[in-house]
Short mmCIF file of N, CA and C in Angstrom, two decimals:
data_model
loop_
_atom_site.label_atom_id
_atom_site.label_comp_id
_atom_site.label_asym_id
_atom_site.label_seq_id
_atom_site.Cartn_x
_atom_site.Cartn_y
_atom_site.Cartn_z
N UNK X 252 122.46 -99.92 17.90
CA UNK X 252 123.18 -99.64 19.13
C UNK X 252 124.09 -100.79 19.50
N UNK X 253 123.53 -102.00 19.54
CA UNK X 253 124.33 -103.15 19.98
C UNK X 253 125.52 -103.40 19.07
N UNK X 254 125.32 -103.22 17.77
CA UNK X 254 126.42 -103.42 16.83
C UNK X 254 127.53 -102.40 17.07
N UNK X 255 127.14 -101.15 17.32
CA UNK X 255 128.14 -100.11 17.59
C UNK X 255 128.91 -100.41 18.87
N UNK X 256 128.20 -100.79 19.93
CA UNK X 256 128.88 -101.09 21.19
C UNK X 256 129.76 -102.32 21.02
N UNK X 257 129.30 -103.31 20.27
CA UNK X 257 130.12 -104.51 20.04
C UNK X 257 131.40 -104.16 19.31
N UNK X 258 131.30 -103.22 18.37
CA UNK X 258 132.47 -102.87 17.57
C UNK X 258 133.41 -101.90 18.27
N UNK X 259 132.85 -100.88 18.93
CA UNK X 259 133.68 -99.80 19.49
C UNK X 259 133.77 -99.80 21.02
N UNK X 260 132.92 -100.58 21.69
CA UNK X 260 132.83 -100.51 23.14
C UNK X 260 131.83 -99.42 23.51
N UNK X 261 131.29 -99.50 24.71
CA UNK X 261 130.26 -98.55 25.12
C UNK X 261 130.81 -97.13 25.18
N UNK X 262 131.96 -96.95 25.80
CA UNK X 262 132.49 -95.60 26.00
C UNK X 262 132.79 -94.89 24.69
N UNK X 263 133.27 -95.61 23.69
CA UNK X 263 133.62 -94.99 22.41
C UNK X 263 132.42 -94.85 21.48
N UNK X 264 131.33 -95.50 21.79
CA UNK X 264 130.14 -95.38 20.96
C UNK X 264 129.48 -94.02 21.19
N UNK X 265 129.13 -93.37 20.12
CA UNK X 265 128.48 -92.06 20.21
C UNK X 265 127.05 -92.16 19.68
N UNK X 266 126.23 -91.23 20.10
CA UNK X 266 124.86 -91.17 19.58
C UNK X 266 124.92 -90.95 18.07
N UNK X 267 125.84 -90.14 17.61
CA UNK X 267 125.98 -89.90 16.16
C UNK X 267 126.22 -91.20 15.41
N UNK X 268 127.08 -92.06 15.95
CA UNK X 268 127.36 -93.34 15.30
C UNK X 268 126.11 -94.23 15.31
N UNK X 269 125.38 -94.21 16.41
CA UNK X 269 124.18 -95.03 16.54
C UNK X 269 123.12 -94.58 15.55
N UNK X 270 122.85 -93.28 15.47
CA UNK X 270 121.81 -92.81 14.55
C UNK X 270 122.22 -93.03 13.10
N UNK X 271 123.51 -92.90 12.80
CA UNK X 271 123.97 -93.17 11.43
C UNK X 271 123.78 -94.64 11.09
N UNK X 272 124.11 -95.51 12.02
CA UNK X 272 123.95 -96.95 11.80
C UNK X 272 122.48 -97.35 11.66
N UNK X 273 121.64 -96.73 12.47
CA UNK X 273 120.21 -97.04 12.45
C UNK X 273 119.47 -96.27 11.36
N UNK X 274 120.15 -95.31 10.76
CA UNK X 274 119.55 -94.47 9.71
C UNK X 274 118.31 -93.73 10.21
N UNK X 275 118.48 -93.12 11.39
CA UNK X 275 117.43 -92.28 11.95
C UNK X 275 118.06 -90.94 12.32
N UNK X 276 117.22 -89.96 12.58
CA UNK X 276 117.74 -88.65 12.96
C UNK X 276 118.05 -88.62 14.45
N UNK X 277 118.86 -87.67 14.84
CA UNK X 277 119.13 -87.46 16.27
C UNK X 277 117.85 -87.11 17.00
N UNK X 278 116.99 -86.34 16.36
CA UNK X 278 115.72 -85.99 16.99
C UNK X 278 114.89 -87.24 17.27
N UNK X 279 114.86 -88.16 16.32
CA UNK X 279 114.11 -89.40 16.52
C UNK X 279 114.71 -90.20 17.67
N UNK X 280 116.03 -90.26 17.73
CA UNK X 280 116.71 -90.97 18.81
C UNK X 280 116.27 -90.41 20.16
N UNK X 281 116.34 -89.08 20.30
CA UNK X 281 116.03 -88.45 21.59
C UNK X 281 114.54 -88.43 21.92
N UNK X 282 113.69 -88.75 20.94
CA UNK X 282 112.27 -88.91 21.25
C UNK X 282 112.05 -90.18 22.08
N UNK X 283 112.92 -91.16 21.87
CA UNK X 283 112.77 -92.45 22.55
C UNK X 283 113.72 -92.65 23.72
N UNK X 284 114.89 -92.03 23.66
CA UNK X 284 115.94 -92.29 24.65
C UNK X 284 116.52 -91.00 25.20
N UNK X 285 116.83 -91.00 26.49
CA UNK X 285 117.43 -89.83 27.13
C UNK X 285 118.90 -89.66 26.73
N UNK X 286 119.59 -90.80 26.55
CA UNK X 286 121.01 -90.77 26.22
C UNK X 286 121.42 -92.14 25.68
N UNK X 287 122.70 -92.30 25.38
CA UNK X 287 123.12 -93.57 24.78
C UNK X 287 122.98 -94.72 25.78
N UNK X 288 123.16 -94.46 27.07
CA UNK X 288 123.00 -95.53 28.06
C UNK X 288 121.56 -96.02 28.08
N UNK X 289 120.62 -95.10 28.00
CA UNK X 289 119.20 -95.46 27.98
C UNK X 289 118.89 -96.36 26.78
N UNK X 290 119.43 -96.01 25.63
CA UNK X 290 119.23 -96.80 24.42
C UNK X 290 119.87 -98.18 24.56
N UNK X 291 121.09 -98.21 25.06
CA UNK X 291 121.82 -99.47 25.22
C UNK X 291 121.08 -100.40 26.19
N UNK X 292 120.64 -99.86 27.30
CA UNK X 292 119.95 -100.68 28.29
C UNK X 292 118.60 -101.18 27.78
N UNK X 293 117.91 -100.35 27.01
CA UNK X 293 116.63 -100.79 26.43
C UNK X 293 116.87 -101.94 25.46
N UNK X 294 117.91 -101.83 24.64
CA UNK X 294 118.24 -102.91 23.70
C UNK X 294 118.62 -104.17 24.45
N UNK X 295 119.40 -104.03 25.52
CA UNK X 295 119.81 -105.19 26.32
C UNK X 295 118.60 -105.85 26.97
N UNK X 296 117.69 -105.05 27.51
CA UNK X 296 116.48 -105.60 28.12
C UNK X 296 115.65 -106.39 27.11
N UNK X 297 115.50 -105.83 25.94
CA UNK X 297 114.69 -106.50 24.91
C UNK X 297 115.30 -107.84 24.51
N UNK X 298 116.59 -107.85 24.26
CA UNK X 298 117.25 -109.07 23.80
C UNK X 298 117.32 -110.11 24.93
N UNK X 299 117.62 -109.68 26.14
CA UNK X 299 117.66 -110.61 27.27
C UNK X 299 116.28 -111.20 27.52
N UNK X 300 115.24 -110.42 27.32
CA UNK X 300 113.88 -110.92 27.48
C UNK X 300 113.57 -112.02 26.48
N UNK X 301 114.09 -111.89 25.27
CA UNK X 301 113.90 -112.93 24.26
C UNK X 301 114.53 -114.25 24.72
N UNK X 302 115.73 -114.17 25.26
CA UNK X 302 116.41 -115.37 25.74
C UNK X 302 115.64 -116.01 26.88
N UNK X 303 115.24 -115.21 27.83
CA UNK X 303 114.50 -115.75 28.97
C UNK X 303 113.19 -116.40 28.53
N UNK X 304 112.51 -115.81 27.57
CA UNK X 304 111.26 -116.39 27.05
C UNK X 304 111.51 -117.77 26.45
N UNK X 305 112.60 -117.89 25.69
CA UNK X 305 112.92 -119.20 25.11
C UNK X 305 113.17 -120.24 26.20
N UNK X 306 113.88 -119.83 27.24
CA UNK X 306 114.19 -120.78 28.32
C UNK X 306 112.95 -121.12 29.15
N UNK X 307 112.12 -120.14 29.41
CA UNK X 307 110.91 -120.40 30.21
C UNK X 307 109.91 -121.28 29.47
N UNK X 308 109.98 -121.30 28.16
CA UNK X 308 109.11 -122.17 27.37
C UNK X 308 109.41 -123.65 27.64
N UNK X 309 110.56 -123.92 28.21
CA UNK X 309 110.95 -125.31 28.50
C UNK X 309 110.19 -125.91 29.68
N UNK X 310 109.35 -125.13 30.33
CA UNK X 310 108.56 -125.68 31.44
C UNK X 310 107.61 -126.77 30.95
N UNK X 311 107.39 -126.83 29.65
CA UNK X 311 106.51 -127.86 29.09
C UNK X 311 107.24 -129.18 28.85
N UNK X 312 108.55 -129.21 29.09
CA UNK X 312 109.30 -130.46 28.92
C UNK X 312 108.77 -131.50 29.91
N UNK X 313 108.87 -132.78 29.56
CA UNK X 313 108.30 -133.83 30.41
C UNK X 313 108.92 -133.93 31.81
N UNK X 314 110.17 -133.50 31.97
CA UNK X 314 110.79 -133.53 33.29
C UNK X 314 111.83 -132.43 33.40
N UNK X 315 112.23 -132.14 34.63
CA UNK X 315 113.14 -131.03 34.86
C UNK X 315 114.50 -131.27 34.25
N UNK X 316 114.94 -132.51 34.20
CA UNK X 316 116.28 -132.81 33.65
C UNK X 316 116.30 -132.50 32.16
N UNK X 317 115.26 -132.88 31.46
CA UNK X 317 115.19 -132.58 30.02
C UNK X 317 115.13 -131.07 29.80
N UNK X 318 114.39 -130.37 30.65
CA UNK X 318 114.34 -128.92 30.55
C UNK X 318 115.73 -128.31 30.76
N UNK X 319 116.46 -128.81 31.74
CA UNK X 319 117.81 -128.30 32.01
C UNK X 319 118.75 -128.61 30.86
N UNK X 320 118.71 -129.83 30.36
CA UNK X 320 119.59 -130.22 29.25
C UNK X 320 119.32 -129.36 28.02
N UNK X 321 118.05 -129.24 27.65
CA UNK X 321 117.70 -128.43 26.48
C UNK X 321 118.03 -126.96 26.73
N UNK X 322 117.78 -126.51 27.94
CA UNK X 322 118.06 -125.11 28.27
C UNK X 322 119.54 -124.77 28.14
N UNK X 323 120.41 -125.67 28.55
CA UNK X 323 121.86 -125.43 28.41
C UNK X 323 122.22 -125.25 26.94
N UNK X 324 121.66 -126.10 26.10
CA UNK X 324 121.95 -125.99 24.66
C UNK X 324 121.40 -124.70 24.07
N UNK X 325 120.17 -124.37 24.40
CA UNK X 325 119.56 -123.13 23.89
C UNK X 325 120.39 -121.93 24.33
N UNK X 326 120.75 -121.90 25.61
CA UNK X 326 121.49 -120.76 26.16
C UNK X 326 122.83 -120.56 25.45
N UNK X 327 123.58 -121.63 25.30
CA UNK X 327 124.90 -121.50 24.69
C UNK X 327 124.81 -121.18 23.21
N UNK X 328 123.89 -121.81 22.49
CA UNK X 328 123.73 -121.50 21.07
C UNK X 328 123.21 -120.08 20.88
N UNK X 329 122.36 -119.62 21.80
CA UNK X 329 121.80 -118.28 21.71
C UNK X 329 122.91 -117.23 21.67
N UNK X 330 123.87 -117.35 22.56
CA UNK X 330 124.99 -116.40 22.59
C UNK X 330 125.84 -116.54 21.33
N UNK X 331 126.05 -117.76 20.87
CA UNK X 331 126.85 -118.00 19.67
C UNK X 331 126.21 -117.36 18.45
N UNK X 332 124.88 -117.42 18.37
CA UNK X 332 124.16 -116.86 17.23
C UNK X 332 124.04 -115.35 17.28
N UNK X 333 124.43 -114.74 18.37
CA UNK X 333 124.33 -113.28 18.53
C UNK X 333 125.68 -112.72 19.01
N UNK X 334 126.70 -112.85 18.19
CA UNK X 334 128.04 -112.43 18.65
C UNK X 334 128.13 -110.94 18.98
N UNK X 335 127.42 -110.10 18.25
CA UNK X 335 127.48 -108.66 18.55
C UNK X 335 126.86 -108.39 19.93
N UNK X 336 125.71 -108.99 20.19
CA UNK X 336 125.10 -108.81 21.51
C UNK X 336 125.99 -109.39 22.60
N UNK X 337 126.58 -110.55 22.34
CA UNK X 337 127.46 -111.17 23.34
C UNK X 337 128.60 -110.23 23.70
N UNK X 338 129.24 -109.65 22.70
CA UNK X 338 130.35 -108.72 22.99
C UNK X 338 129.83 -107.47 23.70
N UNK X 339 128.73 -106.92 23.21
CA UNK X 339 128.20 -105.69 23.81
C UNK X 339 127.78 -105.91 25.25
N UNK X 340 126.98 -106.93 25.49
CA UNK X 340 126.41 -107.15 26.83
C UNK X 340 127.45 -107.68 27.81
N UNK X 341 128.16 -108.70 27.41
CA UNK X 341 129.06 -109.37 28.34
C UNK X 341 130.35 -108.59 28.58
N UNK X 342 130.77 -107.80 27.60
CA UNK X 342 132.06 -107.12 27.73
C UNK X 342 131.95 -105.61 27.97
N UNK X 343 130.81 -105.00 27.65
CA UNK X 343 130.71 -103.54 27.75
C UNK X 343 129.66 -103.03 28.72
N UNK X 344 128.83 -103.90 29.24
CA UNK X 344 127.72 -103.42 30.08
C UNK X 344 128.19 -102.61 31.27
N UNK X 345 129.22 -103.05 31.94
CA UNK X 345 129.70 -102.33 33.13
C UNK X 345 130.07 -100.89 32.83
N UNK X 346 130.56 -100.64 31.61
CA UNK X 346 130.96 -99.28 31.25
C UNK X 346 129.77 -98.33 31.17
N UNK X 347 128.57 -98.87 31.11
CA UNK X 347 127.37 -98.03 31.02
C UNK X 347 126.94 -97.49 32.38
N UNK X 348 127.67 -97.81 33.43
CA UNK X 348 127.44 -97.19 34.73
C UNK X 348 126.47 -97.91 35.65
N UNK X 349 126.03 -97.16 36.65
CA UNK X 349 125.20 -97.72 37.72
C UNK X 349 123.87 -98.26 37.20
N UNK X 350 123.26 -97.55 36.25
CA UNK X 350 121.99 -98.05 35.70
C UNK X 350 122.18 -99.41 35.04
N UNK X 351 123.33 -99.61 34.43
CA UNK X 351 123.62 -100.90 33.79
C UNK X 351 123.78 -101.99 34.83
N UNK X 352 124.38 -101.66 35.94
CA UNK X 352 124.51 -102.64 37.02
C UNK X 352 123.14 -103.01 37.57
N UNK X 353 122.27 -102.03 37.68
CA UNK X 353 120.90 -102.30 38.14
C UNK X 353 120.16 -103.17 37.13
N UNK X 354 120.37 -102.90 35.85
CA UNK X 354 119.75 -103.71 34.80
C UNK X 354 120.24 -105.14 34.88
N UNK X 355 121.54 -105.32 35.03
CA UNK X 355 122.10 -106.67 35.13
C UNK X 355 121.53 -107.40 36.34
N UNK X 356 121.41 -106.71 37.45
CA UNK X 356 120.87 -107.33 38.66
C UNK X 356 119.42 -107.77 38.45
N UNK X 357 118.64 -106.93 37.77
CA UNK X 357 117.24 -107.32 37.47
C UNK X 357 117.22 -108.57 36.58
N UNK X 358 118.07 -108.60 35.59
CA UNK X 358 118.13 -109.76 34.69
C UNK X 358 118.61 -110.99 35.45
N UNK X 359 119.63 -110.83 36.27
CA UNK X 359 120.12 -111.97 37.06
C UNK X 359 119.02 -112.51 37.96
N UNK X 360 118.21 -111.63 38.53
CA UNK X 360 117.13 -112.08 39.42
C UNK X 360 116.15 -112.97 38.66
N UNK X 361 115.85 -112.63 37.43
CA UNK X 361 114.95 -113.46 36.61
C UNK X 361 115.55 -114.84 36.36
N UNK X 362 116.83 -114.88 36.10
CA UNK X 362 117.49 -116.16 35.87
C UNK X 362 117.63 -116.96 37.16
N UNK X 363 117.88 -116.27 38.29
CA UNK X 363 117.91 -116.98 39.58
C UNK X 363 116.56 -117.61 39.87
N UNK X 364 115.49 -116.88 39.59
CA UNK X 364 114.15 -117.42 39.81
C UNK X 364 113.90 -118.64 38.92
N UNK X 365 114.41 -118.61 37.69
CA UNK X 365 114.26 -119.75 36.80
C UNK X 365 114.96 -120.98 37.38
N UNK X 366 116.19 -120.80 37.89
CA UNK X 366 116.91 -121.94 38.47
C UNK X 366 116.25 -122.40 39.77
N UNK X 367 115.74 -121.48 40.56
CA UNK X 367 115.03 -121.87 41.78
C UNK X 367 113.79 -122.70 41.43
N UNK X 368 113.09 -122.31 40.37
CA UNK X 368 111.92 -123.08 39.92
C UNK X 368 112.35 -124.47 39.46
N UNK X 369 113.46 -124.56 38.76
CA UNK X 369 113.96 -125.88 38.35
C UNK X 369 114.28 -126.73 39.58
N UNK X 370 114.87 -126.11 40.60
CA UNK X 370 115.16 -126.83 41.84
C UNK X 370 113.90 -127.33 42.52
N UNK X 371 112.86 -126.50 42.52
CA UNK X 371 111.57 -126.93 43.10
C UNK X 371 110.97 -128.07 42.28
N UNK X 372 111.06 -127.94 40.98
CA UNK X 372 110.52 -129.00 40.12
C UNK X 372 111.29 -130.29 40.33
N UNK X 373 112.61 -130.20 40.49
CA UNK X 373 113.44 -131.39 40.74
C UNK X 373 112.96 -132.10 42.01
N UNK X 374 112.67 -131.33 43.05
CA UNK X 374 112.24 -131.93 44.31
C UNK X 374 110.82 -132.49 44.23
N UNK X 375 110.01 -131.91 43.38
CA UNK X 375 108.66 -132.46 43.18
C UNK X 375 108.74 -133.79 42.43
N UNK X 376 109.70 -133.89 41.51
CA UNK X 376 109.85 -135.11 40.71
C UNK X 376 110.73 -136.15 41.41
N UNK X 377 111.61 -135.70 42.30
CA UNK X 377 112.53 -136.60 43.02
C UNK X 377 112.45 -136.24 44.51
N UNK X 378 111.49 -136.78 45.18
CA UNK X 378 111.23 -136.42 46.58
C UNK X 378 112.41 -136.70 47.50
N UNK X 379 113.31 -137.59 47.12
CA UNK X 379 114.45 -137.95 47.97
C UNK X 379 115.54 -136.88 48.01
N UNK X 380 115.46 -135.88 47.15
CA UNK X 380 116.49 -134.84 47.13
C UNK X 380 116.41 -133.99 48.38
N UNK X 381 117.58 -133.58 48.85
CA UNK X 381 117.62 -132.69 50.01
C UNK X 381 117.19 -131.28 49.56
N UNK X 382 116.83 -130.42 50.51
CA UNK X 382 116.39 -129.06 50.15
C UNK X 382 117.48 -128.33 49.35
N UNK X 383 117.03 -127.50 48.45
CA UNK X 383 117.95 -126.71 47.61
C UNK X 383 118.47 -125.52 48.40
N UNK X 384 119.77 -125.39 48.45
CA UNK X 384 120.37 -124.21 49.07
C UNK X 384 120.02 -122.98 48.24
N UNK X 385 119.63 -121.88 48.88
CA UNK X 385 119.34 -120.65 48.12
C UNK X 385 120.56 -120.10 47.39
N UNK X 386 121.73 -120.58 47.77
CA UNK X 386 122.95 -120.15 47.10
C UNK X 386 123.10 -120.75 45.71
N UNK X 387 122.52 -121.92 45.48
CA UNK X 387 122.69 -122.63 44.20
C UNK X 387 122.23 -121.79 43.01
N UNK X 388 121.01 -121.24 42.99
CA UNK X 388 120.62 -120.43 41.83
C UNK X 388 121.55 -119.24 41.60
N UNK X 389 122.00 -118.62 42.67
CA UNK X 389 122.93 -117.48 42.54
C UNK X 389 124.23 -117.92 41.91
N UNK X 390 124.78 -119.02 42.40
CA UNK X 390 126.05 -119.53 41.88
C UNK X 390 125.90 -119.89 40.40
N UNK X 391 124.82 -120.56 40.06
CA UNK X 391 124.62 -120.95 38.66
C UNK X 391 124.56 -119.74 37.73
N UNK X 392 123.83 -118.72 38.11
CA UNK X 392 123.70 -117.54 37.26
C UNK X 392 125.05 -116.85 37.07
N UNK X 393 125.74 -116.59 38.15
CA UNK X 393 127.02 -115.87 38.06
C UNK X 393 128.07 -116.72 37.34
N UNK X 394 128.16 -117.99 37.69
CA UNK X 394 129.19 -118.85 37.10
C UNK X 394 128.95 -119.05 35.60
N UNK X 395 127.73 -119.32 35.22
CA UNK X 395 127.44 -119.56 33.80
C UNK X 395 127.66 -118.27 33.00
N UNK X 396 127.19 -117.15 33.52
CA UNK X 396 127.38 -115.88 32.82
C UNK X 396 128.86 -115.57 32.66
N UNK X 397 129.63 -115.75 33.72
CA UNK X 397 131.06 -115.45 33.64
C UNK X 397 131.78 -116.43 32.72
N UNK X 398 131.39 -117.68 32.73
CA UNK X 398 131.99 -118.67 31.81
C UNK X 398 131.76 -118.24 30.37
N UNK X 399 130.54 -117.86 30.04
CA UNK X 399 130.24 -117.41 28.68
C UNK X 399 131.04 -116.15 28.36
N UNK X 400 131.10 -115.20 29.28
CA UNK X 400 131.86 -113.97 29.06
C UNK X 400 133.35 -114.27 28.84
N UNK X 401 133.88 -115.19 29.61
CA UNK X 401 135.29 -115.57 29.45
C UNK X 401 135.55 -116.14 28.06
N UNK X 402 134.65 -116.98 27.59
CA UNK X 402 134.80 -117.56 26.25
C UNK X 402 134.70 -116.47 25.18
N UNK X 403 133.78 -115.53 25.34
CA UNK X 403 133.63 -114.44 24.38
C UNK X 403 134.88 -113.56 24.39
N UNK X 404 135.37 -113.22 25.58
CA UNK X 404 136.60 -112.40 25.68
C UNK X 404 137.78 -113.07 24.99
N UNK X 405 137.84 -114.39 25.09
CA UNK X 405 138.96 -115.13 24.50
C UNK X 405 138.76 -115.41 23.01
N UNK X 406 137.65 -114.93 22.45
CA UNK X 406 137.39 -115.15 21.03
C UNK X 406 136.88 -116.54 20.70
N UNK X 407 136.32 -117.22 21.69
CA UNK X 407 135.84 -118.59 21.48
C UNK X 407 134.31 -118.68 21.56
N UNK X 408 133.63 -117.59 21.30
CA UNK X 408 132.18 -117.58 21.38
C UNK X 408 131.52 -118.62 20.49
N UNK X 409 132.09 -118.86 19.33
CA UNK X 409 131.49 -119.84 18.41
C UNK X 409 131.62 -121.27 18.93
N UNK X 410 132.45 -121.48 19.92
CA UNK X 410 132.65 -122.82 20.48
C UNK X 410 131.82 -123.08 21.74
N UNK X 411 131.00 -122.14 22.13
CA UNK X 411 130.19 -122.30 23.34
C UNK X 411 129.35 -123.58 23.34
N UNK X 412 128.72 -123.97 22.22
CA UNK X 412 127.91 -125.19 22.24
C UNK X 412 128.70 -126.45 22.64
N UNK X 413 130.00 -126.43 22.50
CA UNK X 413 130.82 -127.58 22.91
C UNK X 413 130.76 -127.80 24.42
N UNK X 414 130.35 -126.79 25.17
CA UNK X 414 130.28 -126.88 26.62
C UNK X 414 128.93 -127.41 27.12
N UNK X 415 128.01 -127.67 26.20
CA UNK X 415 126.62 -127.98 26.57
C UNK X 415 126.49 -129.13 27.56
N UNK X 416 127.04 -130.29 27.24
CA UNK X 416 126.86 -131.45 28.12
C UNK X 416 127.49 -131.23 29.49
N UNK X 417 128.70 -130.70 29.50
CA UNK X 417 129.38 -130.49 30.77
C UNK X 417 128.66 -129.45 31.63
N UNK X 418 128.18 -128.39 30.99
CA UNK X 418 127.45 -127.36 31.72
C UNK X 418 126.14 -127.92 32.27
N UNK X 419 125.42 -128.67 31.45
CA UNK X 419 124.16 -129.26 31.91
C UNK X 419 124.41 -130.23 33.06
N UNK X 420 125.44 -131.04 32.95
CA UNK X 420 125.77 -132.00 34.02
C UNK X 420 126.07 -131.27 35.32
N UNK X 421 126.85 -130.23 35.25
CA UNK X 421 127.20 -129.46 36.45
C UNK X 421 125.97 -128.81 37.07
N UNK X 422 125.12 -128.22 36.25
CA UNK X 422 123.91 -127.58 36.77
C UNK X 422 122.99 -128.61 37.40
N UNK X 423 122.84 -129.76 36.77
CA UNK X 423 121.99 -130.82 37.33
C UNK X 423 122.57 -131.30 38.66
N UNK X 424 123.87 -131.41 38.72
CA UNK X 424 124.53 -131.83 39.97
C UNK X 424 124.25 -130.82 41.09
N UNK X 425 124.35 -129.54 40.79
CA UNK X 425 124.11 -128.53 41.81
C UNK X 425 122.63 -128.43 42.18
N UNK X 426 121.75 -128.60 41.22
CA UNK X 426 120.31 -128.52 41.49
C UNK X 426 119.76 -129.77 42.14
N UNK X 427 120.48 -130.90 41.98
CA UNK X 427 119.99 -132.17 42.55
C UNK X 427 121.10 -132.85 43.31
N UNK X 428 121.82 -133.76 42.65
CA UNK X 428 122.92 -134.49 43.31
C UNK X 428 123.76 -135.19 42.24
N UNK X 429 124.87 -135.79 42.69
CA UNK X 429 125.79 -136.46 41.77
C UNK X 429 125.10 -137.59 40.99
N UNK X 430 124.32 -138.39 41.68
CA UNK X 430 123.68 -139.55 41.04
C UNK X 430 122.75 -139.10 39.93
N UNK X 431 121.99 -138.06 40.16
CA UNK X 431 121.07 -137.57 39.14
C UNK X 431 121.85 -137.07 37.93
N UNK X 432 122.95 -136.36 38.17
CA UNK X 432 123.76 -135.84 37.07
C UNK X 432 124.35 -136.97 36.24
N UNK X 433 124.82 -138.02 36.90
CA UNK X 433 125.41 -139.16 36.19
C UNK X 433 124.34 -139.87 35.36
N UNK X 434 123.15 -140.05 35.93
CA UNK X 434 122.06 -140.69 35.17
C UNK X 434 121.63 -139.83 33.98
N UNK X 435 121.61 -138.54 34.17
CA UNK X 435 121.14 -137.64 33.12
C UNK X 435 122.11 -137.55 31.96
N UNK X 436 123.38 -137.49 32.26
CA UNK X 436 124.42 -137.34 31.23
C UNK X 436 125.60 -138.24 31.60
N UNK X 437 125.50 -139.53 31.25
CA UNK X 437 126.58 -140.47 31.63
C UNK X 437 127.92 -140.12 31.02
#
């Protein structure tokens, strides 16, 4: 499914193309999915869950800054290593309609919670930090997602890892303060 959507876009992708690519029958497809949107969203949920699991595993890092730094690298390389998913999810999801928007919102909420947890951890490790604005996790999720989408749209997906240090520095600055960002990534 993801390969078809990456190649043709969601609207032009047909169930016939998906079953031919997957080498399954139409009957088998409809045993699992109501329609192509259902299949696409299930695939997106599964793959996004894999990414989130990798990032949440960073809670074992010795400090929140190291978790953020490593997380930025994992996130950017993850999209680079999955160009078909990057094109399908970042460029075609909206075409899948209202259910896709609901799916994206659910996924964004998980990532917002991850950033809010990083903010709480930062304050536990650096008591001098001021309270985290609830807007910060929202801004980080939307801005980072759109930055990655912009790079993919421009055909620069393979260059995403080049943004790692700058992205990590910016996220650390928003989650903590300028001084912490400078110390973390001079």
